[in-house]
Amino acid sequence: MLRRGGRVSGECRLYLVTGNRNKLEEAQGILEEYGVRLEQAPLEGKLEIQSDSLEEIALYAARDAYRRLRKPLIVDDSGLFIEALKGFPGPYSSYVYKTIGWMGILRLMHNVHNRRACFRTAAVLIYPPLEKVFVGETCGVITREPRGTGGFGFDPIFVPEGYTKTYAEMTLEEKNRVSHRYKAFSKLGEWIRTGRVKCPGSSTP
Ligand code: ITT
C-alpha cells in the first residue's frame, strides 16, 4: 500500500467533504500512493464564506465540517485565476461555473490576447489537534475553443504549461501528474506518510 518507504500499520481513512465526485476520484487517485483511503462526506449546506483567499475559505469550511462530523477530514477549495481578468473567477469559480460556465469565460475572453491563467487548490486537513493547509498551483493558458470530454468544471478550456492537451483531453492519471490538486494533495500525502499525524497507515518516523 505504501510505495515510498515507511512502515504500514493499517489504512488511513479520511473524509473528503465535497459534493463533487470528480474531485473525490482525483484526490483518491493521488492519495492512494500514500496509503490513504477517502470517503465522501457530502455535508448538506457546506459553509462557504466570502473571501479572496482560497485558504481561508477552505479552513472555515473544514472547521465547520469538523464541528458537525467529528471525524478527521479534508476540504479542497479550488479556483481558476485568469490574469487578464485580474484573477477572476478565482474564489468565485463555483458560482461562475454554475452561472455562465466555461462558455461564459470564453465569451468574456473573446478578444483577449493574454490567455494566461492558473488553477489553485487549498486542501485543509483537520486531524485534531492538527490543522494544516496544503496549496498547489498549476499555470497555463485558456484555449479559444473547448477541447475534450474528460474531467469536470473548467477542464475543457485549460492547457497546463508544457502540454498541448487540455485537462479534459487528459486521462485521470495524466491530469493527476500535473494538476493543482495533485500538487496540494501530494504534499498532504507526504505529511501523512511521514507520520506527523497518527493516522493508521502513516509510517513511524
Ligand atoms: P465542493 O465545494 O463541493 O468540493 P465544487 O465543485 O464547488 O465542489 P470548488 O468550489 O473547489 O468545488 O471549485 C470551484 C469551481 O472550480 C467548480 O465549479 C469546479 O467545477 C471548478 N474546478 C475545481 N477544480 C477543478 C479542476 O480540477 N478542473 C476544472 N475545474 C475545476
PDB file of C-alpha atoms and ligand atoms in Angstrom:
ATOM      1  CA  MET A   1       0.000   0.000   0.000  1.00  0.00           C
ATOM      2  CA  LEU A   2       2.743   2.499   0.882  1.00  0.00           C
ATOM      3  CA  ARG A   3       5.128   2.563  -2.049  1.00  0.00           C
ATOM      4  CA  ARG A   4       7.525   5.247  -0.930  1.00  0.00           C
ATOM      5  CA  GLY A   5       9.045   3.581   2.122  1.00  0.00           C
ATOM      6  CA  GLY A   6       7.922   3.713   5.717  1.00  0.00           C
ATOM      7  CA  ARG A   7       6.142   1.112   7.811  1.00  0.00           C
ATOM      8  CA  VAL A   8       2.487   0.431   7.259  1.00  0.00           C
ATOM      9  CA  SER A   9       0.212  -0.112  10.215  1.00  0.00           C
ATOM     10  CA  GLY A  10      -3.185  -0.254   8.510  1.00  0.00           C
ATOM     11  CA  GLU A  11      -5.148   2.017   6.256  1.00  0.00           C
ATOM     12  CA  CYS A  12      -5.540   5.713   6.908  1.00  0.00           C
ATOM     13  CA  ARG A  13      -9.194   6.665   6.339  1.00  0.00           C
ATOM     14  CA  LEU A  14     -10.207  10.268   5.957  1.00  0.00           C
ATOM     15  CA  TYR A  15     -13.356  12.076   4.898  1.00  0.00           C
ATOM     16  CA  LEU A  16     -13.291  14.429   1.930  1.00  0.00           C
ATOM     17  CA  VAL A  17     -16.070  16.947   2.413  1.00  0.00           C
ATOM     18  CA  THR A  18     -17.339  17.638  -1.077  1.00  0.00           C
ATOM     19  CA  GLY A  19     -20.371  17.356  -3.286  1.00  0.00           C
ATOM     20  CA  ASN A  20     -18.106  16.841  -6.286  1.00  0.00           C
ATOM     21  CA  ARG A  21     -17.496  13.163  -7.160  1.00  0.00           C
ATOM     22  CA  ASN A  22     -14.825  14.051  -9.736  1.00  0.00           C
ATOM     23  CA  LYS A  23     -12.796  15.806  -7.114  1.00  0.00           C
ATOM     24  CA  LEU A  24     -13.096  12.763  -4.868  1.00  0.00           C
ATOM     25  CA  GLU A  25     -11.913  10.470  -7.647  1.00  0.00           C
ATOM     26  CA  GLU A  26      -8.898  12.646  -8.431  1.00  0.00           C
ATOM     27  CA  ALA A  27      -7.951  13.092  -4.785  1.00  0.00           C
ATOM     28  CA  GLN A  28      -8.287   9.342  -4.156  1.00  0.00           C
ATOM     29  CA  GLY A  29      -6.041   8.615  -7.163  1.00  0.00           C
ATOM     30  CA  ILE A  30      -3.374  10.871  -5.668  1.00  0.00           C
ATOM     31  CA  LEU A  31      -3.618   9.743  -2.029  1.00  0.00           C
ATOM     32  CA  GLU A  32      -3.681   6.003  -2.801  1.00  0.00           C
ATOM     33  CA  GLU A  33       0.073   6.184  -3.149  1.00  0.00           C
ATOM     34  CA  TYR A  34       0.294   7.331   0.461  1.00  0.00           C
ATOM     35  CA  GLY A  35      -1.949   4.651   1.950  1.00  0.00           C
ATOM     36  CA  VAL A  36      -4.922   6.976   2.397  1.00  0.00           C
ATOM     37  CA  ARG A  37      -8.495   5.936   1.608  1.00  0.00           C
ATOM     38  CA  LEU A  38     -11.035   8.704   1.212  1.00  0.00           C
ATOM     39  CA  GLU A  39     -14.720   8.610   1.938  1.00  0.00           C
ATOM     40  CA  GLN A  40     -17.066  11.245   0.635  1.00  0.00           C
ATOM     41  CA  ALA A  41     -18.825  13.325   3.259  1.00  0.00           C
ATOM     42  CA  PRO A  42     -21.308  15.413   1.254  1.00  0.00           C
ATOM     43  CA  LEU A  43     -22.402  17.600   4.121  1.00  0.00           C
ATOM     44  CA  GLU A  44     -25.579  19.475   3.410  1.00  0.00           C
ATOM     45  CA  GLY A  45     -25.061  23.208   3.470  1.00  0.00           C
ATOM     46  CA  LYS A  46     -21.251  23.153   3.385  1.00  0.00           C
ATOM     47  CA  LEU A  47     -20.160  26.524   4.765  1.00  0.00           C
ATOM     48  CA  GLU A  48     -18.671  28.797   2.068  1.00  0.00           C
ATOM     49  CA  ILE A  49     -17.572  32.172   3.395  1.00  0.00           C
ATOM     50  CA  GLN A  50     -16.815  35.026   1.002  1.00  0.00           C
ATOM     51  CA  SER A  51     -13.121  35.762   0.883  1.00  0.00           C
ATOM     52  CA  ASP A  52     -10.379  36.483  -1.642  1.00  0.00           C
ATOM     53  CA  SER A  53      -8.349  33.655  -0.144  1.00  0.00           C
ATOM     54  CA  LEU A  54      -8.971  30.010  -1.036  1.00  0.00           C
ATOM     55  CA  GLU A  55      -7.034  29.002   2.069  1.00  0.00           C
ATOM     56  CA  GLU A  56      -9.368  30.979   4.304  1.00  0.00           C
ATOM     57  CA  ILE A  57     -12.492  29.618   2.584  1.00  0.00           C
ATOM     58  CA  ALA A  58     -11.250  26.032   2.904  1.00  0.00           C
ATOM     59  CA  LEU A  59     -10.220  26.488   6.540  1.00  0.00           C
ATOM     60  CA  TYR A  60     -13.606  27.856   7.590  1.00  0.00           C
ATOM     61  CA  ALA A  61     -15.432  25.101   5.717  1.00  0.00           C
ATOM     62  CA  ALA A  62     -13.189  22.426   7.245  1.00  0.00           C
ATOM     63  CA  ARG A  63     -13.631  23.710  10.805  1.00  0.00           C
ATOM     64  CA  ASP A  64     -17.383  23.894  10.350  1.00  0.00           C
ATOM     65  CA  ALA A  65     -17.498  20.384   8.875  1.00  0.00           C
ATOM     66  CA  TYR A  66     -15.389  19.048  11.745  1.00  0.00           C
ATOM     67  CA  ARG A  67     -17.754  20.567  14.301  1.00  0.00           C
ATOM     68  CA  ARG A  68     -20.558  18.535  12.742  1.00  0.00           C
ATOM     69  CA  LEU A  69     -18.764  15.350  11.702  1.00  0.00           C
ATOM     70  CA  ARG A  70     -16.209  14.954  14.499  1.00  0.00           C
ATOM     71  CA  LYS A  71     -14.019  12.830  12.250  1.00  0.00           C
ATOM     72  CA  PRO A  72     -10.625  13.587  10.623  1.00  0.00           C
ATOM     73  CA  LEU A  73     -11.333  15.245   7.309  1.00  0.00           C
ATOM     74  CA  ILE A  74     -10.141  17.193   4.292  1.00  0.00           C
ATOM     75  CA  VAL A  75     -11.742  20.116   2.468  1.00  0.00           C
ATOM     76  CA  ASP A  76     -10.491  21.099  -1.010  1.00  0.00           C
ATOM     77  CA  ASP A  77     -11.282  24.555  -2.290  1.00  0.00           C
ATOM     78  CA  SER A  78     -10.101  25.267  -5.811  1.00  0.00           C
ATOM     79  CA  GLY A  79     -10.364  28.069  -8.320  1.00  0.00           C
ATOM     80  CA  LEU A  80      -9.279  29.318 -11.729  1.00  0.00           C
ATOM     81  CA  PHE A  81      -7.412  32.642 -11.708  1.00  0.00           C
ATOM     82  CA  ILE A  82      -7.274  34.370 -15.109  1.00  0.00           C
ATOM     83  CA  GLU A  83      -4.583  37.026 -15.457  1.00  0.00           C
ATOM     84  CA  ALA A  84      -6.327  39.261 -17.998  1.00  0.00           C
ATOM     85  CA  LEU A  85      -9.476  39.239 -15.828  1.00  0.00           C
ATOM     86  CA  LYS A  86      -7.454  40.288 -12.759  1.00  0.00           C
ATOM     87  CA  GLY A  87      -7.770  36.879 -11.137  1.00  0.00           C
ATOM     88  CA  PHE A  88     -11.479  36.372 -11.888  1.00  0.00           C
ATOM     89  CA  PRO A  89     -13.253  33.996 -11.248  1.00  0.00           C
ATOM     90  CA  GLY A  90     -10.749  32.890  -8.541  1.00  0.00           C
ATOM     91  CA  PRO A  91     -12.570  32.199  -5.255  1.00  0.00           C
ATOM     92  CA  TYR A  92     -15.895  32.701  -7.056  1.00  0.00           C
ATOM     93  CA  SER A  93     -15.221  29.888  -9.544  1.00  0.00           C
ATOM     94  CA  SER A  94     -18.001  27.682  -8.233  1.00  0.00           C
ATOM     95  CA  TYR A  95     -20.663  30.363  -8.668  1.00  0.00           C
ATOM     96  CA  VAL A  96     -19.289  31.415 -12.061  1.00  0.00           C
ATOM     97  CA  TYR A  97     -19.232  27.820 -13.257  1.00  0.00           C
ATOM     98  CA  LYS A  98     -22.861  27.332 -12.224  1.00  0.00           C
ATOM     99  CA  THR A  99     -23.983  30.577 -13.846  1.00  0.00           C
ATOM    100  CA  ILE A 100     -22.013  31.356 -17.034  1.00  0.00           C
ATOM    101  CA  GLY A 101     -19.873  28.186 -17.187  1.00  0.00           C
ATOM    102  CA  TRP A 102     -16.756  27.829 -19.313  1.00  0.00           C
ATOM    103  CA  MET A 103     -18.709  29.123 -22.299  1.00  0.00           C
ATOM    104  CA  GLY A 104     -19.197  32.405 -20.473  1.00  0.00           C
ATOM    105  CA  ILE A 105     -15.476  32.573 -19.695  1.00  0.00           C
ATOM    106  CA  LEU A 106     -14.636  32.035 -23.380  1.00  0.00           C
ATOM    107  CA  ARG A 107     -17.084  34.788 -24.292  1.00  0.00           C
ATOM    108  CA  LEU A 108     -15.525  37.174 -21.762  1.00  0.00           C
ATOM    109  CA  MET A 109     -12.129  36.435 -23.298  1.00  0.00           C
ATOM    110  CA  HIS A 110     -13.231  36.665 -26.909  1.00  0.00           C
ATOM    111  CA  ASN A 111     -10.823  39.436 -27.916  1.00  0.00           C
ATOM    112  CA  VAL A 112      -8.324  38.959 -25.141  1.00  0.00           C
ATOM    113  CA  HIS A 113      -4.773  38.255 -26.260  1.00  0.00           C
ATOM    114  CA  ASN A 114      -3.269  37.353 -22.859  1.00  0.00           C
ATOM    115  CA  ARG A 115      -4.604  33.829 -22.175  1.00  0.00           C
ATOM    116  CA  ARG A 116      -2.514  33.100 -19.079  1.00  0.00           C
ATOM    117  CA  ALA A 117      -4.329  31.530 -16.107  1.00  0.00           C
ATOM    118  CA  CYS A 118      -3.595  29.429 -13.030  1.00  0.00           C
ATOM    119  CA  PHE A 119      -5.615  26.805 -11.220  1.00  0.00           C
ATOM    120  CA  ARG A 120      -5.116  26.752  -7.471  1.00  0.00           C
ATOM    121  CA  THR A 121      -6.129  24.326  -4.733  1.00  0.00           C
ATOM    122  CA  ALA A 122      -6.102  24.817  -0.996  1.00  0.00           C
ATOM    123  CA  ALA A 123      -6.565  21.492   0.785  1.00  0.00           C
ATOM    124  CA  VAL A 124      -7.162  21.676   4.531  1.00  0.00           C
ATOM    125  CA  LEU A 125      -6.567  18.628   6.693  1.00  0.00           C
ATOM    126  CA  ILE A 126      -8.135  18.576  10.138  1.00  0.00           C
ATOM    127  CA  TYR A 127      -6.732  15.826  12.285  1.00  0.00           C
ATOM    128  CA  PRO A 128      -7.085  17.140  15.838  1.00  0.00           C
ATOM    129  CA  PRO A 129      -5.163  18.716  17.317  1.00  0.00           C
ATOM    130  CA  LEU A 130      -3.606  19.386  13.918  1.00  0.00           C
ATOM    131  CA  GLU A 131      -4.918  21.719  11.247  1.00  0.00           C
ATOM    132  CA  LYS A 132      -2.827  22.103   8.162  1.00  0.00           C
ATOM    133  CA  VAL A 133      -3.274  23.821   4.790  1.00  0.00           C
ATOM    134  CA  PHE A 134      -1.585  22.479   1.634  1.00  0.00           C
ATOM    135  CA  VAL A 135      -1.609  24.528  -1.543  1.00  0.00           C
ATOM    136  CA  GLY A 136      -0.971  23.643  -5.149  1.00  0.00           C
ATOM    137  CA  GLU A 137      -0.860  25.755  -8.297  1.00  0.00           C
ATOM    138  CA  THR A 138      -0.632  24.888 -11.978  1.00  0.00           C
ATOM    139  CA  CYS A 139      -0.453  27.637 -14.561  1.00  0.00           C
ATOM    140  CA  GLY A 140      -1.127  27.509 -18.263  1.00  0.00           C
ATOM    141  CA  VAL A 141      -3.415  29.083 -20.839  1.00  0.00           C
ATOM    142  CA  ILE A 142      -7.120  29.393 -21.603  1.00  0.00           C
ATOM    143  CA  THR A 143      -7.927  27.942 -25.020  1.00  0.00           C
ATOM    144  CA  ARG A 144     -10.037  29.728 -27.638  1.00  0.00           C
ATOM    145  CA  GLU A 145     -12.314  26.691 -28.086  1.00  0.00           C
ATOM    146  CA  PRO A 146     -13.315  23.930 -25.652  1.00  0.00           C
ATOM    147  CA  ARG A 147     -11.499  20.610 -26.189  1.00  0.00           C
ATOM    148  CA  GLY A 148     -12.014  17.182 -24.633  1.00  0.00           C
ATOM    149  CA  THR A 149     -14.734  15.403 -22.742  1.00  0.00           C
ATOM    150  CA  GLY A 150     -12.939  14.152 -19.635  1.00  0.00           C
ATOM    151  CA  GLY A 151     -12.586  15.737 -16.235  1.00  0.00           C
ATOM    152  CA  PHE A 152     -15.002  18.370 -14.955  1.00  0.00           C
ATOM    153  CA  GLY A 153     -15.553  22.072 -14.430  1.00  0.00           C
ATOM    154  CA  PHE A 154     -13.272  24.295 -16.489  1.00  0.00           C
ATOM    155  CA  ASP A 155     -11.131  21.373 -17.709  1.00  0.00           C
ATOM    156  CA  PRO A 156     -12.100  21.736 -21.433  1.00  0.00           C
ATOM    157  CA  ILE A 157     -10.635  25.254 -21.653  1.00  0.00           C
ATOM    158  CA  PHE A 158      -7.358  24.909 -19.729  1.00  0.00           C
ATOM    159  CA  VAL A 159      -3.995  23.710 -21.089  1.00  0.00           C
ATOM    160  CA  PRO A 160      -1.225  23.431 -18.481  1.00  0.00           C
ATOM    161  CA  GLU A 161       2.183  24.877 -19.299  1.00  0.00           C
ATOM    162  CA  GLY A 162       4.435  22.434 -21.169  1.00  0.00           C
ATOM    163  CA  TYR A 163       1.453  20.468 -22.551  1.00  0.00           C
ATOM    164  CA  THR A 164      -0.712  20.670 -25.659  1.00  0.00           C
ATOM    165  CA  LYS A 165      -3.760  18.830 -24.290  1.00  0.00           C
ATOM    166  CA  THR A 166      -6.446  20.456 -22.181  1.00  0.00           C
ATOM    167  CA  TYR A 167      -7.118  18.861 -18.797  1.00  0.00           C
ATOM    168  CA  ALA A 168     -10.305  17.447 -20.367  1.00  0.00           C
ATOM    169  CA  GLU A 169      -8.269  15.684 -23.076  1.00  0.00           C
ATOM    170  CA  MET A 170      -6.065  14.016 -20.470  1.00  0.00           C
ATOM    171  CA  THR A 171      -6.728  10.753 -18.689  1.00  0.00           C
ATOM    172  CA  LEU A 172      -7.249  10.976 -14.943  1.00  0.00           C
ATOM    173  CA  GLU A 173      -3.699   9.658 -14.479  1.00  0.00           C
ATOM    174  CA  GLU A 174      -2.243  12.337 -16.792  1.00  0.00           C
ATOM    175  CA  LYS A 175      -4.137  15.138 -15.072  1.00  0.00           C
ATOM    176  CA  ASN A 176      -3.033  13.729 -11.729  1.00  0.00           C
ATOM    177  CA  ARG A 177       0.623  14.107 -12.705  1.00  0.00           C
ATOM    178  CA  VAL A 178       0.416  17.822 -13.415  1.00  0.00           C
ATOM    179  CA  SER A 179      -2.629  19.343 -11.745  1.00  0.00           C
ATOM    180  CA  HIS A 180      -3.003  21.921  -8.990  1.00  0.00           C
ATOM    181  CA  ARG A 181      -4.864  19.262  -6.996  1.00  0.00           C
ATOM    182  CA  TYR A 182      -2.006  16.801  -7.422  1.00  0.00           C
ATOM    183  CA  LYS A 183       0.438  19.385  -6.058  1.00  0.00           C
ATOM    184  CA  ALA A 184      -1.650  20.132  -2.966  1.00  0.00           C
ATOM    185  CA  PHE A 185      -2.687  16.523  -2.206  1.00  0.00           C
ATOM    186  CA  SER A 186       0.752  15.014  -2.730  1.00  0.00           C
ATOM    187  CA  LYS A 187       2.092  17.424  -0.089  1.00  0.00           C
ATOM    188  CA  LEU A 188      -0.748  16.326   2.189  1.00  0.00           C
ATOM    189  CA  GLY A 189       0.021  12.656   1.483  1.00  0.00           C
ATOM    190  CA  GLU A 190       3.696  13.200   2.209  1.00  0.00           C
ATOM    191  CA  TRP A 191       2.776  14.824   5.515  1.00  0.00           C
ATOM    192  CA  ILE A 192       0.724  11.786   6.476  1.00  0.00           C
ATOM    193  CA  ARG A 193       3.320   9.332   5.230  1.00  0.00           C
ATOM    194  CA  THR A 194       5.996  10.810   7.439  1.00  0.00           C
ATOM    195  CA  GLY A 195       3.786  10.142  10.438  1.00  0.00           C
ATOM    196  CA  ARG A 196       3.135  13.727  11.522  1.00  0.00           C
ATOM    197  CA  VAL A 197      -0.404  12.685  12.210  1.00  0.00           C
ATOM    198  CA  LYS A 198      -1.015   9.359  13.892  1.00  0.00           C
ATOM    199  CA  CYS A 199      -3.301   8.127  11.197  1.00  0.00           C
ATOM    200  CA  PRO A 200      -3.170   4.339  10.775  1.00  0.00           C
ATOM    201  CA  GLY A 201      -1.216   3.825   7.579  1.00  0.00           C
ATOM    202  CA  SER A 202       1.277   6.586   8.213  1.00  0.00           C
ATOM    203  CA  SER A 203       4.797   5.419   8.885  1.00  0.00           C
ATOM    204  CA  THR A 204       6.591   5.590  12.203  1.00  0.00           C
ATOM    205  CA  PRO A 205       9.432   8.064  11.686  1.00  0.00           C
TER     206      PRO A 205
HETATM  207  P1  ITT B   1     -17.238  21.265  -3.396  1.00  0.00           P
HETATM  208  O1  ITT B   1     -17.171  22.699  -2.912  1.00  0.00           O
HETATM  209  O2  ITT B   1     -18.488  20.551  -3.022  1.00  0.00           O
HETATM  210  O3  ITT B   1     -15.997  20.493  -3.022  1.00  0.00           O
HETATM  211  P2  ITT B   1     -17.056  22.429  -6.085  1.00  0.00           P
HETATM  212  O4  ITT B   1     -17.163  21.778  -7.422  1.00  0.00           O
HETATM  213  O5  ITT B   1     -17.952  23.593  -5.793  1.00  0.00           O
HETATM  214  O6  ITT B   1     -17.250  21.255  -5.007  1.00  0.00           O
HETATM  215  P3  ITT B   1     -14.734  24.181  -5.711  1.00  0.00           P
HETATM  216  O7  ITT B   1     -15.506  25.224  -5.007  1.00  0.00           O
HETATM  217  O8  ITT B   1     -13.414  23.786  -5.133  1.00  0.00           O
HETATM  218  O9  ITT B   1     -15.563  22.804  -5.834  1.00  0.00           O
HETATM  219  O10 ITT B   1     -14.484  24.548  -7.214  1.00  0.00           O
HETATM  220  C1  ITT B   1     -14.813  25.799  -7.765  1.00  0.00           C
HETATM  221  C2  ITT B   1     -15.120  25.627  -9.220  1.00  0.00           C
HETATM  222  O11 ITT B   1     -13.931  25.331  -9.920  1.00  0.00           O
HETATM  223  C3  ITT B   1     -16.107  24.500  -9.524  1.00  0.00           C
HETATM  224  O12 ITT B   1     -17.036  24.960 -10.477  1.00  0.00           O
HETATM  225  C4  ITT B   1     -15.297  23.400 -10.129  1.00  0.00           C
HETATM  226  O13 ITT B   1     -16.007  22.766 -11.145  1.00  0.00           O
HETATM  227  C5  ITT B   1     -14.084  24.157 -10.681  1.00  0.00           C
HETATM  228  N1  ITT B   1     -12.908  23.314 -10.505  1.00  0.00           N
HETATM  229  C6  ITT B   1     -12.337  22.943  -9.335  1.00  0.00           C
HETATM  230  N2  ITT B   1     -11.314  22.110  -9.562  1.00  0.00           N
HETATM  231  C7  ITT B   1     -11.244  21.965 -10.911  1.00  0.00           C
HETATM  232  C8  ITT B   1     -10.446  21.210 -11.766  1.00  0.00           C
HETATM  233  O14 ITT B   1      -9.510  20.395 -11.312  1.00  0.00           O
HETATM  234  N3  ITT B   1     -10.652  21.304 -13.075  1.00  0.00           N
HETATM  235  C9  ITT B   1     -11.620  22.094 -13.573  1.00  0.00           C
HETATM  236  N4  ITT B   1     -12.447  22.830 -12.836  1.00  0.00           N
HETATM  237  C10 ITT B   1     -12.263  22.748 -11.510  1.00  0.00           C
END
